[in-house]
Amino acid sequence: MSDVIDLGHDHRLQFLRWAPDRDLNPQVSDVPDVERYAAVIEHLTPEGDRCAGGVTFDSPTARKIEPGKAMWSVESWAPLTLSPSVLCLRCGDHGFVRDGRWVVA
């Protein structure tokens, strides 16, 4: 999926879809595709290096295929608003996605 949102503060979000090859994965033949299943958030570390973290959106499909995984609620798709905050486990970047913008925590 090519949807990319410039969130500001050197953060870009790209949506990811879930659509497995059912011939190779018959165990999920009854699970529907999801256009906006998750997202990758690219950002800069405090040292100025590129980094990325991800979020999985809470949905019946996500709960079925990844039970127990941390998930984010979509309060609004346009402009995008997520809950709770997002913490990058690699570099510690922390903030909120509110009204399509990155808000530093």
CSV table of C-alpha atoms in Angstrom, one decimal:
chain,number,residue,atom,x,y,z
A,1,MET,CA,0.0,0.0,0.0
A,2,SER,CA,1.4,3.4,-0.9
A,3,ASP,CA,-0.4,5.6,1.6
A,4,VAL,CA,2.3,7.7,3.3
A,5,ILE,CA,1.5,10.5,5.8
A,6,ASP,CA,4.1,13.1,6.7
A,7,LEU,CA,3.4,13.5,10.4
A,8,GLY,CA,5.9,16.3,10.8
A,9,HIS,CA,8.8,16.4,13.3
A,10,ASP,CA,10.7,14.1,10.8
A,11,HIS,CA,8.1,11.3,11.2
A,12,ARG,CA,6.5,9.5,8.2
A,13,LEU,CA,3.8,6.9,8.6
A,14,GLN,CA,3.2,4.2,5.9
A,15,PHE,CA,0.2,1.9,6.0
A,16,LEU,CA,0.7,-1.9,5.6
A,17,ARG,CA,-2.0,-4.3,4.4
A,18,TRP,CA,-2.5,-7.9,5.4
A,19,ALA,CA,-3.3,-10.1,2.4
A,20,PRO,CA,-1.5,-13.5,2.6
A,21,ASP,CA,-1.3,-15.9,-0.3
A,22,ARG,CA,-4.1,-18.3,0.7
A,23,ASP,CA,-2.6,-21.1,-1.4
A,24,LEU,CA,0.5,-21.0,0.8
A,25,ASN,CA,-1.4,-20.2,4.0
A,26,PRO,CA,-4.7,-22.2,3.9
A,27,GLN,CA,-4.9,-21.9,7.7
A,28,VAL,CA,-6.1,-18.3,7.2
A,29,SER,CA,-8.4,-18.9,4.3
A,30,ASP,CA,-11.4,-17.7,6.3
A,31,VAL,CA,-9.7,-14.5,7.5
A,32,PRO,CA,-10.4,-11.4,5.4
A,33,ASP,CA,-7.8,-9.1,3.9
A,34,VAL,CA,-7.3,-5.8,5.7
A,35,GLU,CA,-6.1,-2.8,3.7
A,36,ARG,CA,-4.9,-0.9,6.7
A,37,TYR,CA,-3.7,-3.6,9.0
A,38,ALA,CA,-0.6,-1.9,10.5
A,39,ALA,CA,1.8,1.0,9.9
A,40,VAL,CA,5.5,1.7,10.0
A,41,ILE,CA,6.6,5.0,11.4
A,42,GLU,CA,10.0,6.2,10.1
A,43,HIS,CA,11.7,8.8,12.2
A,44,LEU,CA,15.1,10.2,13.2
A,45,THR,CA,17.0,9.1,16.3
A,46,PRO,CA,18.4,11.7,18.7
A,47,GLU,CA,21.7,11.3,16.8
A,48,GLY,CA,20.0,12.0,13.5
A,49,ASP,CA,20.0,8.4,12.2
A,50,ARG,CA,17.0,6.8,10.4
A,51,CYS,CA,14.9,4.5,12.6
A,52,ALA,CA,11.5,2.9,12.3
A,53,GLY,CA,8.9,1.3,14.5
A,54,GLY,CA,5.6,-0.2,13.9
A,55,VAL,CA,2.0,-0.4,15.2
A,56,THR,CA,-0.7,-2.9,14.5
A,57,PHE,CA,-4.3,-1.5,14.4
A,58,ASP,CA,-6.9,-3.2,16.6
A,59,SER,CA,-9.3,-5.2,14.4
A,60,PRO,CA,-11.0,-8.6,14.5
A,61,THR,CA,-8.5,-9.9,12.0
A,62,ALA,CA,-5.5,-8.7,14.0
A,63,ARG,CA,-6.9,-10.1,17.2
A,64,LYS,CA,-7.5,-13.5,15.5
A,65,ILE,CA,-4.0,-13.9,13.8
A,66,GLU,CA,-1.9,-12.2,16.6
A,67,PRO,CA,-3.7,-12.7,19.9
A,68,GLY,CA,-2.1,-11.0,22.8
A,69,LYS,CA,-0.1,-8.5,20.6
A,70,ALA,CA,-0.1,-4.8,21.6
A,71,MET,CA,-2.5,-3.0,19.3
A,72,TRP,CA,-3.6,0.6,18.7
A,73,SER,CA,-7.1,2.0,18.4
A,74,VAL,CA,-7.9,4.2,15.4
A,75,GLU,CA,-9.9,7.1,16.7
A,76,SER,CA,-10.0,8.7,13.3
A,77,TRP,CA,-8.7,7.7,9.8
A,78,ALA,CA,-8.8,11.2,8.4
A,79,PRO,CA,-7.1,12.9,9.9
A,80,LEU,CA,-5.3,9.9,11.5
A,81,THR,CA,-5.5,9.8,15.3
A,82,LEU,CA,-4.2,6.7,17.2
A,83,SER,CA,-4.4,5.7,20.9
A,84,PRO,CA,-2.4,5.1,22.9
A,85,SER,CA,1.0,6.8,22.4
A,86,VAL,CA,3.7,5.2,20.3
A,87,LEU,CA,7.1,4.3,21.7
A,88,CYS,CA,9.9,3.1,19.5
A,89,LEU,CA,11.6,0.2,21.2
A,90,ARG,CA,14.8,0.7,19.3
A,91,CYS,CA,15.6,4.3,20.0
A,92,GLY,CA,13.1,5.5,22.6
A,93,ASP,CA,11.3,8.0,20.4
A,94,HIS,CA,7.9,8.6,22.0
A,95,GLY,CA,4.9,10.5,20.9
A,96,PHE,CA,1.2,10.6,19.8
A,97,VAL,CA,-0.4,10.6,16.4
A,98,ARG,CA,-3.1,13.2,16.7
A,99,ASP,CA,-5.0,14.8,13.8
A,100,GLY,CA,-2.5,13.5,11.3
A,101,ARG,CA,0.5,15.0,13.1
A,102,TRP,CA,3.2,13.7,15.4
A,103,VAL,CA,3.0,15.2,18.9
A,104,VAL,CA,6.1,14.6,21.0
A,105,ALA,CA,5.3,13.0,24.4
